[in-house]
mmCIF file of C-alpha atoms in Angstrom:
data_model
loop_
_atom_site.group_PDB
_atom_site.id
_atom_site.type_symbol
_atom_site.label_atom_id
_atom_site.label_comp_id
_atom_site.label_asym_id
_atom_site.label_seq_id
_atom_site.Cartn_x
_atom_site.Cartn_y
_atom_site.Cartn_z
ATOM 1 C CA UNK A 1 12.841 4.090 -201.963
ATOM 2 C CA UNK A 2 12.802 6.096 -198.576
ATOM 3 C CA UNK A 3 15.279 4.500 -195.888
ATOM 4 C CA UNK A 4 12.216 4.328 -194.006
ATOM 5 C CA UNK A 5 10.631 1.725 -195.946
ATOM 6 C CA UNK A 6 13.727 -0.201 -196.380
ATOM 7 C CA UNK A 7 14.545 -0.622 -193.023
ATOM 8 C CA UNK A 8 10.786 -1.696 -192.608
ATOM 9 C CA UNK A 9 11.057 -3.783 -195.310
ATOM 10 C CA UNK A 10 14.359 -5.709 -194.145
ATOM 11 C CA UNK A 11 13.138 -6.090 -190.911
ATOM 12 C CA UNK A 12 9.942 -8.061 -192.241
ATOM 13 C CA UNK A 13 11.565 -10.017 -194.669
ATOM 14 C CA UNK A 14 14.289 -10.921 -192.521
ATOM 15 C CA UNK A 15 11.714 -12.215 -189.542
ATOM 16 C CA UNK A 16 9.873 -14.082 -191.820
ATOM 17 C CA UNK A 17 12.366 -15.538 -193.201
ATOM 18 C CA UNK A 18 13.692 -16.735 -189.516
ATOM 19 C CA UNK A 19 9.782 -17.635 -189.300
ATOM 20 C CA UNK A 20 10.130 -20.393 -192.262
ATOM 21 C CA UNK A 21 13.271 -21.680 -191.061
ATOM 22 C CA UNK A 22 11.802 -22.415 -187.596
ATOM 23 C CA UNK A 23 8.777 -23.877 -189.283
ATOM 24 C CA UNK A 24 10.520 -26.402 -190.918
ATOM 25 C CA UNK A 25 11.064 -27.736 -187.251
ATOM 26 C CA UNK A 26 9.614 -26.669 -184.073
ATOM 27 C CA UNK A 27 7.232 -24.555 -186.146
ATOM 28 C CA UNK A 28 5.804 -27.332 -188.083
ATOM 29 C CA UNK A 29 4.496 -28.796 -185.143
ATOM 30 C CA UNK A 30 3.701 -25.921 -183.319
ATOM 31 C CA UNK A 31 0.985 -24.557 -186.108
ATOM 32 C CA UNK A 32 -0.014 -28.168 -186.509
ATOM 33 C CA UNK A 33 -1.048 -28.831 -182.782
ATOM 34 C CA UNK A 34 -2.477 -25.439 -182.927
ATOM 35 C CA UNK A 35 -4.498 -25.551 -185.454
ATOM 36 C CA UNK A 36 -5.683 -29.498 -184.701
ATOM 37 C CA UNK A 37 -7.857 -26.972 -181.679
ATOM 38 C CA UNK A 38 -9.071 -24.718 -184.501
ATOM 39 C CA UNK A 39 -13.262 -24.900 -184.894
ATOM 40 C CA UNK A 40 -14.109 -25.814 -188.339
ATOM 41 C CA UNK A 41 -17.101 -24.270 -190.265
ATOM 42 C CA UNK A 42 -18.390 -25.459 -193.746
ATOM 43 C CA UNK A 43 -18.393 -22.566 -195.487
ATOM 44 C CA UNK A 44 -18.629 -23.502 -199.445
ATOM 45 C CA UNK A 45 -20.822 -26.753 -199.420
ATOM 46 C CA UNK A 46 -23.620 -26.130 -201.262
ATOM 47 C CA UNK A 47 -22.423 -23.206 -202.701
ATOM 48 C CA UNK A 48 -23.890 -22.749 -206.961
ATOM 49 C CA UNK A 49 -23.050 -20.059 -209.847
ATOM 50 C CA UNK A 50 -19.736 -19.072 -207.981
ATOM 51 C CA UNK A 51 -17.577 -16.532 -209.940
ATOM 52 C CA UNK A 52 -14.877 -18.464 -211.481
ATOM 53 C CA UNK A 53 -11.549 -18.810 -209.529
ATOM 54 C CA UNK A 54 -9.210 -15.966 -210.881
ATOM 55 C CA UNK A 55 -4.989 -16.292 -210.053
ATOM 56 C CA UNK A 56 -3.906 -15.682 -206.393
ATOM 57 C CA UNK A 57 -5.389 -16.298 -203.033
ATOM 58 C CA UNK A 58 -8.379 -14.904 -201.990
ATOM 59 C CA UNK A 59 -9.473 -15.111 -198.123
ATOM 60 C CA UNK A 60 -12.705 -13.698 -196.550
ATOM 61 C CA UNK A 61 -11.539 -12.563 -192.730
ATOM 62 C CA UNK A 62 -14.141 -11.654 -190.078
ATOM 63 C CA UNK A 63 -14.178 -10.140 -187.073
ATOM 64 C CA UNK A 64 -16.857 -11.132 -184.987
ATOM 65 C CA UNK A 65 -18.279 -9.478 -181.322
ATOM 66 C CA UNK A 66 -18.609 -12.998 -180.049
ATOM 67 C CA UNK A 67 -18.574 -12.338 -176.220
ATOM 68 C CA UNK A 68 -17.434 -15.726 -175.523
ATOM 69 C CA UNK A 69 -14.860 -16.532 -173.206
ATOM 70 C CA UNK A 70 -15.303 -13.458 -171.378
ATOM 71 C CA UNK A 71 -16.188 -12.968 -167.563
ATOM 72 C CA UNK A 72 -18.279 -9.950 -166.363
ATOM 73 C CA UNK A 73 -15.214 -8.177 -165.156
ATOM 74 C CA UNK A 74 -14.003 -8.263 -168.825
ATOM 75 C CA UNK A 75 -16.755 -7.133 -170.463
ATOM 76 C CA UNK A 76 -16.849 -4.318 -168.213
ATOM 77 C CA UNK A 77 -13.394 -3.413 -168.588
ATOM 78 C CA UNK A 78 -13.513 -3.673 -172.465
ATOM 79 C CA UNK A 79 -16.682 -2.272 -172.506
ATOM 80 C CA UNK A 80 -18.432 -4.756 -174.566
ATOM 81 C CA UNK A 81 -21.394 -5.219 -172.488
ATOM 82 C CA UNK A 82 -23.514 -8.827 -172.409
ATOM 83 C CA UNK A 83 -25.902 -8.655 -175.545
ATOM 84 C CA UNK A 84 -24.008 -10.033 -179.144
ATOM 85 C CA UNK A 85 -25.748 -11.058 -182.341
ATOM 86 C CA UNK A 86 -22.754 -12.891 -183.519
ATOM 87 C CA UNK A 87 -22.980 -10.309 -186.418
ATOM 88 C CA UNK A 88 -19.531 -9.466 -188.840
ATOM 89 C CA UNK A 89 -18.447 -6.511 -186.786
ATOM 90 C CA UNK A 90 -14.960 -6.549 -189.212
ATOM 91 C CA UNK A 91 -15.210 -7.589 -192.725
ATOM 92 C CA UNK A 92 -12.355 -7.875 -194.939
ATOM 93 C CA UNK A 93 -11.352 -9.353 -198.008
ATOM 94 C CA UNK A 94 -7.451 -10.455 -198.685
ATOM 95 C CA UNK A 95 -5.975 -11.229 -201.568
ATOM 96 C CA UNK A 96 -2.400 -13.118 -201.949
ATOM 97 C CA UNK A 97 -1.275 -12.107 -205.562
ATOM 98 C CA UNK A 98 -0.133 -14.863 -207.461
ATOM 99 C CA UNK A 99 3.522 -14.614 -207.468
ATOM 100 C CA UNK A 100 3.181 -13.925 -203.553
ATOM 101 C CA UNK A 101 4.750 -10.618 -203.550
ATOM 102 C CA UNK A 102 1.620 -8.430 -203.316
ATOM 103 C CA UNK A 103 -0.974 -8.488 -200.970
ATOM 104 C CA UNK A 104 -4.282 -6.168 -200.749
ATOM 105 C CA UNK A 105 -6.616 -6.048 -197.957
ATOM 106 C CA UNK A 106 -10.027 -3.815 -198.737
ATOM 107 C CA UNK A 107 -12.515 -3.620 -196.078
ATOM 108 C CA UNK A 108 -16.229 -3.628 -196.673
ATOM 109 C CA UNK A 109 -18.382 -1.863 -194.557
ATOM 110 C CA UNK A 110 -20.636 -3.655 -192.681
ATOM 111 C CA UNK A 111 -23.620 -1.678 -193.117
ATOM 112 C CA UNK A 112 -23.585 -2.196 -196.579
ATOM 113 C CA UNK A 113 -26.689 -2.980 -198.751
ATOM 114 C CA UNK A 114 -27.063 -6.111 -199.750
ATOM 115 C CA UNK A 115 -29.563 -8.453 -201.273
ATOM 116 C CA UNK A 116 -28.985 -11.995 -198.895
ATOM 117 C CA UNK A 117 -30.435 -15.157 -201.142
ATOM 118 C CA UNK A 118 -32.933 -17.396 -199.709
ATOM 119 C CA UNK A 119 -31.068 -19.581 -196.610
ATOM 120 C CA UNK A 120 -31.958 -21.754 -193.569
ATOM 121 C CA UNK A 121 -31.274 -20.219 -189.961
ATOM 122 C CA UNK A 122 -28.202 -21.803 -188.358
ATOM 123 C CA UNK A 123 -30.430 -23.434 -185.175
ATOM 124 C CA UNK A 124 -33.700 -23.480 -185.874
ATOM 125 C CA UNK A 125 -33.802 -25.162 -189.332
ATOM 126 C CA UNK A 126 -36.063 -22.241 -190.604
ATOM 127 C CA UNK A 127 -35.759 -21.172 -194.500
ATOM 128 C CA UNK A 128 -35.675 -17.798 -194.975
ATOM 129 C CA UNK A 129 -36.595 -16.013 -199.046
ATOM 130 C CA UNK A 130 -34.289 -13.849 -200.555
ATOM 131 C CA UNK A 131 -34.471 -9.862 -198.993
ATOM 132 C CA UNK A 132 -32.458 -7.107 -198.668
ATOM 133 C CA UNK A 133 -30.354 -6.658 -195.705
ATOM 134 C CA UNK A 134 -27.107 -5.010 -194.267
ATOM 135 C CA UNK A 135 -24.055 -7.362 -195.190
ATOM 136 C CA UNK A 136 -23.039 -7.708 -191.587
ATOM 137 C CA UNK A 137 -26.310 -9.535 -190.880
ATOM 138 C CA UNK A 138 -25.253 -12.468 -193.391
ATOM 139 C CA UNK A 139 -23.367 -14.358 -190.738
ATOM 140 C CA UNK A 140 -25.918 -14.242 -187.767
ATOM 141 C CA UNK A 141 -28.661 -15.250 -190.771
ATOM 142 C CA UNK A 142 -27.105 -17.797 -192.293
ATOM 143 C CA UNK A 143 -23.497 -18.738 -190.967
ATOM 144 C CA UNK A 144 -20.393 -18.814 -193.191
ATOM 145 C CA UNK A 145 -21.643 -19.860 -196.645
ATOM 146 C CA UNK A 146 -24.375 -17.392 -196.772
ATOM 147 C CA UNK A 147 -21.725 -14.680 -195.572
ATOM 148 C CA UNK A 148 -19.382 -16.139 -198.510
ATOM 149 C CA UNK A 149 -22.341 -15.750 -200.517
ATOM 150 C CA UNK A 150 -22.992 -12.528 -199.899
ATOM 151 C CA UNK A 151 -19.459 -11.380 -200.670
ATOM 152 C CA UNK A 152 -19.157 -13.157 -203.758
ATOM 153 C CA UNK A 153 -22.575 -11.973 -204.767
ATOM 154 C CA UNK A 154 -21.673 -8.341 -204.120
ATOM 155 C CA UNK A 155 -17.713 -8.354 -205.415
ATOM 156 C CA UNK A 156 -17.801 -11.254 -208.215
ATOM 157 C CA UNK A 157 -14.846 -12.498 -206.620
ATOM 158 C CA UNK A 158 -14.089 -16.112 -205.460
ATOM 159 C CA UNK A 159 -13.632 -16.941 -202.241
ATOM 160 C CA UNK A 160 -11.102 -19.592 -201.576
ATOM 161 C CA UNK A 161 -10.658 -19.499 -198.003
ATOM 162 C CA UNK A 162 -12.905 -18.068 -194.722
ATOM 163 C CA UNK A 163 -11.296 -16.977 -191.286
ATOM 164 C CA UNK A 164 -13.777 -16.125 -188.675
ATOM 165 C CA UNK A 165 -11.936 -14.179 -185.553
ATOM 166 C CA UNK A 166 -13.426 -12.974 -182.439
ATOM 167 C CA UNK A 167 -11.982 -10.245 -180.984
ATOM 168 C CA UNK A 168 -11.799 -11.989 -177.453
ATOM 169 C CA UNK A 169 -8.338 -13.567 -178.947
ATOM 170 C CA UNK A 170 -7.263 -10.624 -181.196
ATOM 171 C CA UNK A 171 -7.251 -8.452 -177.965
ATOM 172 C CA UNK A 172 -5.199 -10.734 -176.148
ATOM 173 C CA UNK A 173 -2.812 -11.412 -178.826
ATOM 174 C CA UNK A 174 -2.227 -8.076 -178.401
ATOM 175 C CA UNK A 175 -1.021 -8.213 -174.919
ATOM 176 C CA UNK A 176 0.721 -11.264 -175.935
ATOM 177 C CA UNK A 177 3.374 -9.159 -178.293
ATOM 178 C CA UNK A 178 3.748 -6.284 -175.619
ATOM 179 C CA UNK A 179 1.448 -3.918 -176.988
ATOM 180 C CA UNK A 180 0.819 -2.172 -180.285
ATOM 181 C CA UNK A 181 1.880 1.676 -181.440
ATOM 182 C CA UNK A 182 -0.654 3.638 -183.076
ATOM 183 C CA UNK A 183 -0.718 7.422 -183.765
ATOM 184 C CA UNK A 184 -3.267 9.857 -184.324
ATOM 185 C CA UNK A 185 -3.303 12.976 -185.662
ATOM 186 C CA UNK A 186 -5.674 14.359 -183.089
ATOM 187 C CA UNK A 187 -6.984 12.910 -179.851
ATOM 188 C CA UNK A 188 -9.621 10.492 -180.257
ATOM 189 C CA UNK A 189 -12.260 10.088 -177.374
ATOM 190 C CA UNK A 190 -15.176 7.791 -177.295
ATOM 191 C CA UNK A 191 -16.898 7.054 -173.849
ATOM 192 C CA UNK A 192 -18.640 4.173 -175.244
ATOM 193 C CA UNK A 193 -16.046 2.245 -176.666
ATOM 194 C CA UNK A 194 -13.599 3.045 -173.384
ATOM 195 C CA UNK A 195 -11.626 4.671 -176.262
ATOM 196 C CA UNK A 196 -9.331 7.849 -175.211
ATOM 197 C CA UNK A 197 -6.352 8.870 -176.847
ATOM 198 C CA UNK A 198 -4.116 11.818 -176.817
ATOM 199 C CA UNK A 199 -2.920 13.675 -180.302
ATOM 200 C CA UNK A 200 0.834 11.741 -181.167
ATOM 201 C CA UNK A 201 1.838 7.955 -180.774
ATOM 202 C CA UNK A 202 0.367 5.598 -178.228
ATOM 203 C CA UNK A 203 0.759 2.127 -177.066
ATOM 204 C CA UNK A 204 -2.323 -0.104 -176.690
ATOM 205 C CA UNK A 205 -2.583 -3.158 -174.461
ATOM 206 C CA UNK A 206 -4.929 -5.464 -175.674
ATOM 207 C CA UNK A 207 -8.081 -3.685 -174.138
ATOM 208 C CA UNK A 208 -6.759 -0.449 -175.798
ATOM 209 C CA UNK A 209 -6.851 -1.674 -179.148
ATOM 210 C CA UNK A 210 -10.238 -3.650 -178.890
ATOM 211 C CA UNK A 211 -11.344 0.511 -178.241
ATOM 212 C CA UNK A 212 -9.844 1.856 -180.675
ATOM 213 C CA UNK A 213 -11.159 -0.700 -183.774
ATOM 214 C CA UNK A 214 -14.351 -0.760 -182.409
ATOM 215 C CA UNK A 215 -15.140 3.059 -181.715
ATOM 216 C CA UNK A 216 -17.881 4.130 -183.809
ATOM 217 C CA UNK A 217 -18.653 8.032 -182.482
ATOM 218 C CA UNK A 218 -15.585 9.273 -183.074
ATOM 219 C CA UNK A 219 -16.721 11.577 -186.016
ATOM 220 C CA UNK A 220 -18.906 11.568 -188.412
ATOM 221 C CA UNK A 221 -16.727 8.737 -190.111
ATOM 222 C CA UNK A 222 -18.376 6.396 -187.984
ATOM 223 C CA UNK A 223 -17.806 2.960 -189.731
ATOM 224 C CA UNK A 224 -15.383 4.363 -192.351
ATOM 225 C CA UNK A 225 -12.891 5.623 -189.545
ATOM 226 C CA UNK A 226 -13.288 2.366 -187.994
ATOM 227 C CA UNK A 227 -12.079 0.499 -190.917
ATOM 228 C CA UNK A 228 -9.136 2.698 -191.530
ATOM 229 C CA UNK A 229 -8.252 1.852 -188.116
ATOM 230 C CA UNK A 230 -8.567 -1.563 -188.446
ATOM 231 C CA UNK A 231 -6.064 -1.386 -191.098
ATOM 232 C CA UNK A 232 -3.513 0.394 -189.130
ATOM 233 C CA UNK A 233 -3.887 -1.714 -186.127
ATOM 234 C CA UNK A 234 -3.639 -4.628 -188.319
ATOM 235 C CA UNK A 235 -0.067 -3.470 -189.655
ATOM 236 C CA UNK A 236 0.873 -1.977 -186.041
ATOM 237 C CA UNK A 237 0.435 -5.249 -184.846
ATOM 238 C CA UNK A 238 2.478 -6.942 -187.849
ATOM 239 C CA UNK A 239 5.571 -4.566 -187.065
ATOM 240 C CA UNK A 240 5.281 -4.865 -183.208
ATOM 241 C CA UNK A 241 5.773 -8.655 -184.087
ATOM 242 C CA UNK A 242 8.573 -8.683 -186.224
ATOM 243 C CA UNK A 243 10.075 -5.252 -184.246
ATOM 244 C CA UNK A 244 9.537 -7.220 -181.041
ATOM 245 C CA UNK A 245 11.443 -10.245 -181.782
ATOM 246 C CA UNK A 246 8.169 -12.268 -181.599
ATOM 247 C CA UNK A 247 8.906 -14.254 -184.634
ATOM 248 C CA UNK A 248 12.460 -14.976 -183.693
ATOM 249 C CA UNK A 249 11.776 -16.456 -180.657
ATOM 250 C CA UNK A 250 10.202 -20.344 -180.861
ATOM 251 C CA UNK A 251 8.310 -19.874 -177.781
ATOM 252 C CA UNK A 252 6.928 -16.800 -178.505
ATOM 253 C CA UNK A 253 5.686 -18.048 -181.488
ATOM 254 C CA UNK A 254 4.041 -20.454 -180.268
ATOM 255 C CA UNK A 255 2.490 -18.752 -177.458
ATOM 256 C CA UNK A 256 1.141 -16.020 -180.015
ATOM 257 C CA UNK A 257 -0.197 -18.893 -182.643
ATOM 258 C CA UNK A 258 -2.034 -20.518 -179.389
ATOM 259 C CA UNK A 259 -4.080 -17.369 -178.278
ATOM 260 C CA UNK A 260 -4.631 -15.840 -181.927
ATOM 261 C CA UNK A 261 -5.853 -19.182 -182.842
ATOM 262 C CA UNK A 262 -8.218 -19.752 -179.861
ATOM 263 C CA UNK A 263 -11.227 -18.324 -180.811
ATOM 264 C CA UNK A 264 -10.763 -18.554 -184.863
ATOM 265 C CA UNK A 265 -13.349 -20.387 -187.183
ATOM 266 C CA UNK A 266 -12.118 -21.918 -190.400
ATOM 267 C CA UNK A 267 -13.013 -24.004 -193.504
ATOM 268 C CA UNK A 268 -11.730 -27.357 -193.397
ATOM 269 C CA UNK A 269 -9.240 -26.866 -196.041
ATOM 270 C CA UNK A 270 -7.098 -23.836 -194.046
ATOM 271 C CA UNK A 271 -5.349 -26.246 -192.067
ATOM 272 C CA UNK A 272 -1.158 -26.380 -190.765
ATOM 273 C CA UNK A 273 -0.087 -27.243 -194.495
ATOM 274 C CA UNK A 274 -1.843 -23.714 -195.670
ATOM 275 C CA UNK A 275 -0.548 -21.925 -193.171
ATOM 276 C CA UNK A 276 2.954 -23.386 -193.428
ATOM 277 C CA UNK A 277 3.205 -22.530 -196.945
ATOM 278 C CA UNK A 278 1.879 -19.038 -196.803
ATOM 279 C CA UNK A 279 4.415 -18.241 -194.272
ATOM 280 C CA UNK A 280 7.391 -19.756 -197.125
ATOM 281 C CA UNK A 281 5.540 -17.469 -199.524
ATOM 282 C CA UNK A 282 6.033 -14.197 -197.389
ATOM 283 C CA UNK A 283 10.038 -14.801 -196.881
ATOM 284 C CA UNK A 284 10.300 -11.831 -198.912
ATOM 285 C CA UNK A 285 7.362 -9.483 -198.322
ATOM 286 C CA UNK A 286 8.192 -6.296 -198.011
ATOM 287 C CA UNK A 287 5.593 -3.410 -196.564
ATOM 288 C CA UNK A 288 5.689 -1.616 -199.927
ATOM 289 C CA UNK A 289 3.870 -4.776 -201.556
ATOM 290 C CA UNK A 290 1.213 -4.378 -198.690
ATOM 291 C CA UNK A 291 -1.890 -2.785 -200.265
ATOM 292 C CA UNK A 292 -5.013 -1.593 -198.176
ATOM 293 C CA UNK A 293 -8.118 -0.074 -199.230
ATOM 294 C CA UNK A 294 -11.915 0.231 -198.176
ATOM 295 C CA UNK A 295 -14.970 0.165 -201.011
ATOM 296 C CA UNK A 296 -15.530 3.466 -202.661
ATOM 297 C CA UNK A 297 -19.184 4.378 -201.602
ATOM 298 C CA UNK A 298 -22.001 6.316 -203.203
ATOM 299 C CA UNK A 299 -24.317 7.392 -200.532
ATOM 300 C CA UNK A 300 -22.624 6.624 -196.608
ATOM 301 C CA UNK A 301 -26.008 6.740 -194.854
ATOM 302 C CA UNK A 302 -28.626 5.796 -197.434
ATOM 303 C CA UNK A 303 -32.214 5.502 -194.684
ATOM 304 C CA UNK A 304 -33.763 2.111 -196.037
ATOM 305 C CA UNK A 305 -36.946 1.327 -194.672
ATOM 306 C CA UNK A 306 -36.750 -1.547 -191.635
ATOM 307 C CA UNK A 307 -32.932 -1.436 -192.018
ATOM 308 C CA UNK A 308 -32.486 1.840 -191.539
ATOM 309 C CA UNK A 309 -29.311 4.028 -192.266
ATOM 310 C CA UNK A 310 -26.615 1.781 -195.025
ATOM 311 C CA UNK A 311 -24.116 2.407 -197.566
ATOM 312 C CA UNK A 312 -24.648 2.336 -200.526
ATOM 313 C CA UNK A 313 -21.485 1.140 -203.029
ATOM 314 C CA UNK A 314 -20.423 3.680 -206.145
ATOM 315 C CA UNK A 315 -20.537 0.973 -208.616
ATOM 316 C CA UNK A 316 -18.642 1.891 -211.362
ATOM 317 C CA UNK A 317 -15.394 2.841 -208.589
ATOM 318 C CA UNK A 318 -16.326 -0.150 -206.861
ATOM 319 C CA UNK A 319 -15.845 -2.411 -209.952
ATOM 320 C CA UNK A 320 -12.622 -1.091 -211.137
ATOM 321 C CA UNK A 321 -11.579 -2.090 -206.850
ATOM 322 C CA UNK A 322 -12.740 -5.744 -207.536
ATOM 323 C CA UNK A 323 -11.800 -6.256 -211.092
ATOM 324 C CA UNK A 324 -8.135 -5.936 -209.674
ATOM 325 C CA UNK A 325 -8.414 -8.418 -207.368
ATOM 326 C CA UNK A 326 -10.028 -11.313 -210.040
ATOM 327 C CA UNK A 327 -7.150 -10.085 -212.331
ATOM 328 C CA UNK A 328 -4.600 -10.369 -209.742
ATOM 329 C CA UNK A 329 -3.414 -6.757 -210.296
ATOM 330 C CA UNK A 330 -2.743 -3.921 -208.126
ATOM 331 C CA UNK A 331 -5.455 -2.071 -206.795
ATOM 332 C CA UNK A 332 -6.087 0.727 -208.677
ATOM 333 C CA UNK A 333 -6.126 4.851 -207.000
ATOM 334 C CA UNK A 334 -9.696 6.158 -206.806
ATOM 335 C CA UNK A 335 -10.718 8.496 -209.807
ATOM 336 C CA UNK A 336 -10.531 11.986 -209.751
ATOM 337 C CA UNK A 337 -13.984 12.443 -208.987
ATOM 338 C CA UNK A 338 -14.052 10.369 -206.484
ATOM 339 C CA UNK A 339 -11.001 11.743 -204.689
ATOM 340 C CA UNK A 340 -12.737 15.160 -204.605
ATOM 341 C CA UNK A 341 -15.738 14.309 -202.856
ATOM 342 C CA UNK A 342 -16.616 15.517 -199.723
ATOM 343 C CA UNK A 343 -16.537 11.794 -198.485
ATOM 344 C CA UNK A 344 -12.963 11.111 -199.497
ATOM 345 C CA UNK A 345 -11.470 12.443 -196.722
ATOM 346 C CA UNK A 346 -12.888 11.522 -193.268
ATOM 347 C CA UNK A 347 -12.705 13.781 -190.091
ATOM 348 C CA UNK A 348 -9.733 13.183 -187.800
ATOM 349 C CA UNK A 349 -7.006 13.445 -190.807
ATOM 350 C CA UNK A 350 -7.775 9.883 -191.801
ATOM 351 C CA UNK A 351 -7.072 9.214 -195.534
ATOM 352 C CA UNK A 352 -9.315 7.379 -197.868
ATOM 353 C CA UNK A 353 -9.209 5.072 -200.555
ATOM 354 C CA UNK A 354 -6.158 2.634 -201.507
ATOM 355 C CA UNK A 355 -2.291 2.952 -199.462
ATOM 356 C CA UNK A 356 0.381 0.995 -198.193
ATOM 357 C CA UNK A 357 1.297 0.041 -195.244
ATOM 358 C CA UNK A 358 4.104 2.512 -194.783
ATOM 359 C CA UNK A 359 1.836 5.517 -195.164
ATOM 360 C CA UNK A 360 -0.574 3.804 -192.630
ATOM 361 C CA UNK A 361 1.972 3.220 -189.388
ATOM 362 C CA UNK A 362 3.074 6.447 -187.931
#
């Protein structure tokens, strides 16, 4: 194992480990006052001819472009402008392994096709039939259970939890740890995401970072980049946590639980007790048990009439991906065929398919 990854692993296990002593305590009331201030979405009632529930922990996170919260200064300074559809601008599914020492993250891209079942409008009572859409659209069209819906529809896999996040409180968690480190192996410029970033390591601040998951004309990429990043950020912000002392510290921790936890959306049965026992779970996670990987893809920009340009899923690779997860198994390395196509390998040196965590922080 390279010393790298043990020191990165020590460091983790040790802070979470400090983490589950402190929640027996000042913790323990911390996540449960917390999360009491958490909104609550139904997100399974009603829900028929779900795949059956496979071993491990399954939980649908989304990133949202929700605006609220924000004054006009902030949108202009993160460059988010007024207009939002409350669409999934960050959709990810995670899966806890069983035995809780393996966890996989694998985006899905939000422009996927999909086929959204008949639903009612959130609002306006409307019913809507069954047509084909981009994925991302599930959540403005039908709120949380047609966006679970969708996912299980497309993956076979069972959702057991839903997190809804809006990245007005995952940019200022952000600032809240001091700032992530990201690297790049060329410098990244987008004038409409505020997004500009020399070649080598960088620090974000919390308006940094917003740029830099949600810059889309980077490359030809586009989306694909963007998820990669996501990832990284995601385990950037992990490490400046544990690096930082964050979880050591009571007050910190409670501080950082308060603003992540601000703007998040749950089902009713994530509550304090979930949390609590997830974070006894992870006292001895370890990066190289950190698996992330995006949906292997047949056609990136397939033009659909009325939706325009989507992605369209390689099946057979895209299977294999899922399978894994209902089996609770590692996620598998794309196929030699799919390794050697052209879309394997985004511009900007970012790498495709399934890593670890190690291989994604700089």
């Amino acid at each position: 194992m390279p010393a790298r990854r043990r020191r990165w692993g020590i460091r983790v296990a040790s802070a979470l480990s400090a983490l589950v002593l402190t929640a027996s305590g000042v913790g323990h009331s911390v996540v449960a006052s917390v999360t009491d201030g958490v909104g609550r979405v139904d997100a399974f009632g009603g829900l028929r001819d779900r795949p059956d529930a496979g071993s491990g922990l399954n939980i649908l996170l989304i990133g949202t472009d929700s605006r609220e919260g924000l004054s006009a200064e902030e949108r202009a300074r993160y460059h988010v402008g007024d207009a939002s559809c409350h669409c999934a601008d960050a959709i990810l599914l995670l899966h806890i392994s069983q035995d809780r020492e393996r966890v996989s993250m694998v985006s899905l891209p939000r422009d996927s096709f999909a086929t959204l079942p008949e639903h009612t409008i959130p609002g306006t009572g409307e019913r809507h039939e069954s047509h084909d859409d981009k994925l991302n659209s599930a959540l403005s069209h039908g709120g949380p259970q047609l966006m679970v819906r969708a996912v299980e529809d497309l993956t076979s896999v069972r959702i057991d939890h839903y997190l809804e996040v809006s990245f007005v409180s995952f940019m200022r968690a952000v600032d809240e740890v001091g700032g992530v480190e990201v690297c790049t192996t060329e410098p990244l410029r987008d004038a409409y995401a505020g997004l500009d970033l020399p070649a080598g390591t960088s620090t974000l601040d919390g308006p940094g970072a917003l740029a830099y998951v949600r810059a889309r004309h980077l490359d030809g990429a586009s989306d694909f980049g963007r998820m990669q990043r996501q990832q990284r950020l995601l385990a950037a912000f992990v490490d400046r946590a544990v690096s930082g002392g964050v979880l050591l510290n009571p007050g910190k921790v409670a501080s950082l639980a308060d603003t992540l936890l601000d703007s998040v959306r749950a089902d009713e049965g994530f509550g304090s007790e979930q949390i609590l026992e997830l974070a006894g779970l992870m006292r001895y996670f370890t990066t190289s048990s950190a698996e992330f990987a995006s949906v292997p893809v047949a056609d990136r920009e397939r033009d659909v009439p009325g939706l325009g340009s989507t992605v369209i899923w390689d099946g057979e690779e895209a299977d294999r991906l899922f399978a894994a997860l209902r089996e609770d198994q590692p996620l598998p390395s794309p196929s030699e065929d799919l390794a050697e196509a052209p879309h394997a390998t985004p511009a900007g040196g970012e790498e495709h398919g399934t890593t670890t965590a190690d291989r994604i922080i700089c």
